[in-house]
Tab-separated table of N, CA and C in Angstrom:
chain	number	residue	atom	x	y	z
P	1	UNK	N	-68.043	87.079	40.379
P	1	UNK	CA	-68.142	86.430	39.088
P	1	UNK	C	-68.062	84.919	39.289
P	2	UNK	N	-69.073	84.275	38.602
P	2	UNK	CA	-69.295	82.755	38.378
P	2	UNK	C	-67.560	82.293	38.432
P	3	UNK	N	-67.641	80.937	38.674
P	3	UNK	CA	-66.881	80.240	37.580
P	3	UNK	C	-66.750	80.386	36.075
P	4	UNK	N	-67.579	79.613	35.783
P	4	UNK	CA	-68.675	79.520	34.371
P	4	UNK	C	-68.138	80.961	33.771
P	5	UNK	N	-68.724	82.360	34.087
P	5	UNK	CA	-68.621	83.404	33.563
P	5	UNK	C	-66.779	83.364	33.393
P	6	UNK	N	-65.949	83.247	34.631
P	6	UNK	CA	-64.861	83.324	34.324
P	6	UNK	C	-64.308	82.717	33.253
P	7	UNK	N	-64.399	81.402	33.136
P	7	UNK	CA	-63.919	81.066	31.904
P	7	UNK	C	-64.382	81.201	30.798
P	8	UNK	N	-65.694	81.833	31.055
P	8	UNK	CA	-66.086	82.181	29.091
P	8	UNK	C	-65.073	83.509	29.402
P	9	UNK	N	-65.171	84.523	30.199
P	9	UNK	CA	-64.226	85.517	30.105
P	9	UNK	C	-62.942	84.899	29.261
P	10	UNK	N	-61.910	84.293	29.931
P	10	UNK	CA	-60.964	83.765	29.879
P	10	UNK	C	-61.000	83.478	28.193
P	11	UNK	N	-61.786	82.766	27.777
P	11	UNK	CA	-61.619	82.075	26.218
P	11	UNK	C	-62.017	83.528	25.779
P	12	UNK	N	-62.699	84.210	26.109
P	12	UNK	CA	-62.904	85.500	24.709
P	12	UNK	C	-61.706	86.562	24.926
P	13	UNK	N	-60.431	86.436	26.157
P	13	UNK	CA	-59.569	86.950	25.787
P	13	UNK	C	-58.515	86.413	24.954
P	14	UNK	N	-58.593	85.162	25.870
P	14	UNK	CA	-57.464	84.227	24.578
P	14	UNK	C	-57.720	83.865	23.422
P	15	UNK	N	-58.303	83.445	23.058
P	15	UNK	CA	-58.741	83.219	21.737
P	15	UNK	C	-59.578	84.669	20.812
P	16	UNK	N	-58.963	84.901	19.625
P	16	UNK	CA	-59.697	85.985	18.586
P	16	UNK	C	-60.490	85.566	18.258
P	17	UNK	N	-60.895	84.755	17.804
P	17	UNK	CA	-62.084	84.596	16.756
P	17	UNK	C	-63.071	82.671	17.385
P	18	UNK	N	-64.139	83.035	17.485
P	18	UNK	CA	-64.466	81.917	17.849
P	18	UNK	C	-64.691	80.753	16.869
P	19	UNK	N	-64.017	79.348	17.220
P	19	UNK	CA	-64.397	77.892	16.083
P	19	UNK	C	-64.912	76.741	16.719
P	20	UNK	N	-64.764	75.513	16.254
P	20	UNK	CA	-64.589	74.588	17.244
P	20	UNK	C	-63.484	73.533	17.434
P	21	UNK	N	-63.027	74.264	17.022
P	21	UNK	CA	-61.197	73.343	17.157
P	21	UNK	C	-60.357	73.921	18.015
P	22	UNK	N	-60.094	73.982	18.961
P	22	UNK	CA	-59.078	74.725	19.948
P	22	UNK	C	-57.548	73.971	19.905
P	23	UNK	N	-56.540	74.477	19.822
P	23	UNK	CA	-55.388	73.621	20.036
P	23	UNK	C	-54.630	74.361	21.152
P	24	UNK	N	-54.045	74.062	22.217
P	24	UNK	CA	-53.383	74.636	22.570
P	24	UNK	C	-52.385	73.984	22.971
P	25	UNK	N	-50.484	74.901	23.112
P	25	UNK	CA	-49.775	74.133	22.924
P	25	UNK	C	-49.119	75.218	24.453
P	26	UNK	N	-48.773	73.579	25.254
P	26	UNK	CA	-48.802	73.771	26.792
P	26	UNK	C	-47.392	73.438	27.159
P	27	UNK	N	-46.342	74.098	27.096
P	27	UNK	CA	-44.880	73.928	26.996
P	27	UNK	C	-44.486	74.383	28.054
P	28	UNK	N	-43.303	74.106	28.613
P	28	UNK	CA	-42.297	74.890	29.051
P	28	UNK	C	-41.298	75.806	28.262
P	29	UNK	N	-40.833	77.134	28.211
P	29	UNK	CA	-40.197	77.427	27.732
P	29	UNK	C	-38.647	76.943	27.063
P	30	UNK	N	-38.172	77.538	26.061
P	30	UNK	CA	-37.087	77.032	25.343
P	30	UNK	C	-37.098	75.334	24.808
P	31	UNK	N	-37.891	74.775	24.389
P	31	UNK	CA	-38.520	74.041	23.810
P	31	UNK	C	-38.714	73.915	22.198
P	32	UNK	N	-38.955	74.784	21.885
P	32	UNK	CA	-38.818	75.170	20.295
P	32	UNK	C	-40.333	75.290	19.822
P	33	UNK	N	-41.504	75.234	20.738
P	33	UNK	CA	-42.344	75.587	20.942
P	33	UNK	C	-42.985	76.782	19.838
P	34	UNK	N	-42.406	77.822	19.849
P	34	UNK	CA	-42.658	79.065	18.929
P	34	UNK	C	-42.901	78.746	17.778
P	35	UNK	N	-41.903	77.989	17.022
P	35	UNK	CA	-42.079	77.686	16.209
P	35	UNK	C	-42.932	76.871	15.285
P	36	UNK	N	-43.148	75.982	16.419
P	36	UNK	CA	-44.496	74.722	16.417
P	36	UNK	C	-45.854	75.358	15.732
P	37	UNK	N	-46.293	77.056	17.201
P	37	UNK	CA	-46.971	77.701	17.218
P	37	UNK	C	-47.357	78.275	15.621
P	38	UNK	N	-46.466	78.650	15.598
P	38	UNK	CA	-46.399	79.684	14.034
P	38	UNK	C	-46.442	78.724	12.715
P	39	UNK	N	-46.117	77.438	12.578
P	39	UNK	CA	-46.635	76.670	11.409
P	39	UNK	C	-47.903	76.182	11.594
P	40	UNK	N	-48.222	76.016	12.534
P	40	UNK	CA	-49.652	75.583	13.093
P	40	UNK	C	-50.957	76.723	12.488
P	41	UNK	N	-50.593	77.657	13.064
P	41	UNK	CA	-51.032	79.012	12.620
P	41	UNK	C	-51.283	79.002	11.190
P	42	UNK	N	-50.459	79.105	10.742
P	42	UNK	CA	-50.264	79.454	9.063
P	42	UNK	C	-50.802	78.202	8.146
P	43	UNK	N	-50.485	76.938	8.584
P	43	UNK	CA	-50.756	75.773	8.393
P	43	UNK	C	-52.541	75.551	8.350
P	44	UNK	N	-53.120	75.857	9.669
P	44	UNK	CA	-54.478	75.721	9.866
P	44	UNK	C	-55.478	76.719	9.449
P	45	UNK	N	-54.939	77.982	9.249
P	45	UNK	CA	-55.861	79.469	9.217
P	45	UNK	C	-57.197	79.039	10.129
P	46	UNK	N	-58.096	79.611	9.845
P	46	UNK	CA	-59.022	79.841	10.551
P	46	UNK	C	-60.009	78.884	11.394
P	47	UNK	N	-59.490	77.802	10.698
P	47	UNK	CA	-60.421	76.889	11.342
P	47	UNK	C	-60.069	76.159	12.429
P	48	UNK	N	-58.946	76.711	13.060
P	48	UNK	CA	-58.384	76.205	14.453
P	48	UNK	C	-57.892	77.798	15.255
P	49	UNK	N	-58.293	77.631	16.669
P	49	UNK	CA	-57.607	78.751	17.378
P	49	UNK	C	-56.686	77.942	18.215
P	50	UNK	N	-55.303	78.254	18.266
P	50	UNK	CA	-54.060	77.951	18.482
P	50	UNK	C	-53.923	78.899	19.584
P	51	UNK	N	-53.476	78.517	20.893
P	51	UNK	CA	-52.901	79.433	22.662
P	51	UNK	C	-51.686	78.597	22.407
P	52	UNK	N	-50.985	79.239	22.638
P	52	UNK	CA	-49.638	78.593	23.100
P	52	UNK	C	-49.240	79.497	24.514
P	53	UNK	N	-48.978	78.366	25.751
P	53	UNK	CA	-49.007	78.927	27.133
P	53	UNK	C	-48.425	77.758	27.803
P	54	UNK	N	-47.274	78.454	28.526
P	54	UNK	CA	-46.635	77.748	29.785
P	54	UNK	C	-46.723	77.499	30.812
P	55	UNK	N	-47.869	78.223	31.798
P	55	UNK	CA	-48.040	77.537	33.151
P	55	UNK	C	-49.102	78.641	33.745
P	56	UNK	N	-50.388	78.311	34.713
P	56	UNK	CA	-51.147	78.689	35.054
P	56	UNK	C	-50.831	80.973	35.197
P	57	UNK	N	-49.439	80.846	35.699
P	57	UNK	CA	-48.625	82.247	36.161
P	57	UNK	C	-48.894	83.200	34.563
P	58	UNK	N	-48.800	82.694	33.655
P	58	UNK	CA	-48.887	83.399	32.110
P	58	UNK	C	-50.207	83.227	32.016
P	59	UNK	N	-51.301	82.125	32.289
P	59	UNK	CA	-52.711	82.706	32.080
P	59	UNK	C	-53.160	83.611	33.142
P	60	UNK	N	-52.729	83.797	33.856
P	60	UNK	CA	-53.325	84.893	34.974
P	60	UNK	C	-52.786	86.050	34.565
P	61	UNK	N	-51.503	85.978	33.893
P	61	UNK	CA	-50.978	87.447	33.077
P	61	UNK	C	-51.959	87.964	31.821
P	62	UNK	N	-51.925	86.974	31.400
P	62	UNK	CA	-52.919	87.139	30.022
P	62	UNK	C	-54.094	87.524	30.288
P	63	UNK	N	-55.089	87.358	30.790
P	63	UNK	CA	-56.242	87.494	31.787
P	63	UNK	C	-56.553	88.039	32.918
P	64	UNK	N	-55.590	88.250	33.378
P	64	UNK	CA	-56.011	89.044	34.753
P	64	UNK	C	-57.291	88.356	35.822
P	65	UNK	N	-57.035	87.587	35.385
P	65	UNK	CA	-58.136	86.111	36.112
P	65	UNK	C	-57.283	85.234	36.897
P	66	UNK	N	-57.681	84.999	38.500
P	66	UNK	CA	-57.062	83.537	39.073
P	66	UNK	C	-57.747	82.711	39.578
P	67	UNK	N	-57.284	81.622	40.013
P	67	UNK	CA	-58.089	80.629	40.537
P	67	UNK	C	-58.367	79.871	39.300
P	68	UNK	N	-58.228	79.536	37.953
P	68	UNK	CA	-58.417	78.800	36.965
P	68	UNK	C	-57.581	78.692	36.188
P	69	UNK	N	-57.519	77.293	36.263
P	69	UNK	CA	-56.287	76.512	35.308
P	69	UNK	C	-56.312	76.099	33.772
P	70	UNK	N	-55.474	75.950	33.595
P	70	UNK	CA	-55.186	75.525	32.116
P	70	UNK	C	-56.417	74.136	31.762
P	71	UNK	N	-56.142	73.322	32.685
P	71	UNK	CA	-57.160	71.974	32.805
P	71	UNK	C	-58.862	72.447	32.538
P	72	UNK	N	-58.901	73.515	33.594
P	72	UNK	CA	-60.318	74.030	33.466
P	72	UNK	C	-60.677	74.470	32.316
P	73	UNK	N	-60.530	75.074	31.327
P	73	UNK	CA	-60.256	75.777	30.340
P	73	UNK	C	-60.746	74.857	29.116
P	74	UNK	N	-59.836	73.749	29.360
P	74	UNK	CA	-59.922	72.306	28.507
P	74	UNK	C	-60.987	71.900	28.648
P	75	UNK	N	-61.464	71.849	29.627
P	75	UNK	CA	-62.530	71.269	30.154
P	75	UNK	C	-64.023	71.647	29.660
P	76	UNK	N	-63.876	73.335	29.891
P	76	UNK	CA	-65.023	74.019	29.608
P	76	UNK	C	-65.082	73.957	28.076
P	77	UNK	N	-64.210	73.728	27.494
P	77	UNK	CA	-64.636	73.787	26.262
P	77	UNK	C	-65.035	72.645	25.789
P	78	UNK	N	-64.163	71.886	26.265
P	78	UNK	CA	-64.639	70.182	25.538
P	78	UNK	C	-66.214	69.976	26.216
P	79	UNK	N	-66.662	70.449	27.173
P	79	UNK	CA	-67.945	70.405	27.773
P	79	UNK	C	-68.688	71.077	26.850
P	80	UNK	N	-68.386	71.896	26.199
P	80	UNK	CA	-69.453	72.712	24.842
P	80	UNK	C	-69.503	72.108	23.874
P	81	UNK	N	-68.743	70.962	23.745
P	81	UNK	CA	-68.751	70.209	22.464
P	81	UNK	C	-67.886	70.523	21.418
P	82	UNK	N	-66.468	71.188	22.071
P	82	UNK	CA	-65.076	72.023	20.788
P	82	UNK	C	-64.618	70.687	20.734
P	83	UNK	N	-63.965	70.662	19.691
P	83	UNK	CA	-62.847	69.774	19.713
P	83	UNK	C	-61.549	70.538	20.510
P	84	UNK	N	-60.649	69.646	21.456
P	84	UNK	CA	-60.211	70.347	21.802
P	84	UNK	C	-58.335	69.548	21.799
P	85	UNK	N	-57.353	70.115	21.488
P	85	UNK	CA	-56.134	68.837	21.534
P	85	UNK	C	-55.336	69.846	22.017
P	86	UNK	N	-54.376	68.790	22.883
P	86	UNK	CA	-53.350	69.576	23.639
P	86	UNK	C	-52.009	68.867	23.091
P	87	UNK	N	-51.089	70.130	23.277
P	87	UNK	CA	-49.820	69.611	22.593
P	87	UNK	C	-48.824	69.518	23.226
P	88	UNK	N	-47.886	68.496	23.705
P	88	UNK	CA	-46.836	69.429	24.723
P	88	UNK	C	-45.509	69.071	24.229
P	89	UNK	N	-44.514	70.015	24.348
P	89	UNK	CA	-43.116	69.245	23.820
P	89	UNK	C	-42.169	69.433	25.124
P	90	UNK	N	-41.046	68.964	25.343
P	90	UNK	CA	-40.233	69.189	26.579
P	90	UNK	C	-38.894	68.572	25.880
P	91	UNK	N	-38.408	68.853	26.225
P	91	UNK	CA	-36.752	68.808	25.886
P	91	UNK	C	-36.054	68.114	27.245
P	92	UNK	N	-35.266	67.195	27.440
P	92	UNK	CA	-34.396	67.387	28.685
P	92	UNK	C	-33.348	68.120	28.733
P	93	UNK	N	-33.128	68.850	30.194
P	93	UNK	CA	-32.460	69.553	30.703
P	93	UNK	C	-30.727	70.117	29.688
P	94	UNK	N	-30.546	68.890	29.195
P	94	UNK	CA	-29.035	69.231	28.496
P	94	UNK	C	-29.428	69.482	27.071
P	95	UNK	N	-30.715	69.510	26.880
P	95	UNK	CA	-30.894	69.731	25.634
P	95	UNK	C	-31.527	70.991	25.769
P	96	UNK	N	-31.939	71.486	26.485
P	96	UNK	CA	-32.750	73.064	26.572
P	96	UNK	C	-30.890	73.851	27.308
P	97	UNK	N	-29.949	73.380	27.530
P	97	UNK	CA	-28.915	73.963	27.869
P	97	UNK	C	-28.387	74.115	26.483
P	98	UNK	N	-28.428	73.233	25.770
P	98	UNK	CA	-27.746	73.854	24.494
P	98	UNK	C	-28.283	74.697	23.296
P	99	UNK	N	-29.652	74.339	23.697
P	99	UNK	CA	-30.313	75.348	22.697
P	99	UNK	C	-29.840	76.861	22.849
């Protein structure tokens, strides 16, 4: 399998429904992240598809695809002409300890 083919694979598992707004929100866990996810969601309905994903190891879970990164992904789409925005939040260390 292509490249190319892989990542259209890749977007027609992650994403339900095809648009041209992609957001995806690229966190580390315990972040507060989820939550971000889920007003975003509800907030945008249909006219944005929302991934929320932590590190190359969870898209290869999700997909069953390796060798392609989160970057690539971005890439291929903004190369089709999506709009595409990335989100990231991070907490420091004593603050993801107290959460």
């Amino acid at each position: 399998m292509s490249n190319q083919q892989q990542l259209s694979t890749i977007v027609d598992k992650l994403f339900n429904y095809k648009t041209d707004n992609y957001i995806f929100i690229y966190t580390p866990p315990k972040v507060g992240s989820t939550t971000l996810v889920s007003s975003l969601r509800l907030s945008l309905g249909a006219g944005f598809s929302v991934i929320h994903i932590h590190d190359e190891t969870m898209l290869q879970v999700l997909t069953g695809i390796t060798n392609v990164s989160i970057n690539d992904i971005i890439k291929y789409l903004s190369d089709r002409g999506k709009t595409v925005y990335v989100i990231d939040v991070y907490r420091t260390p004593i603050e993801r300890k107290m959460s």
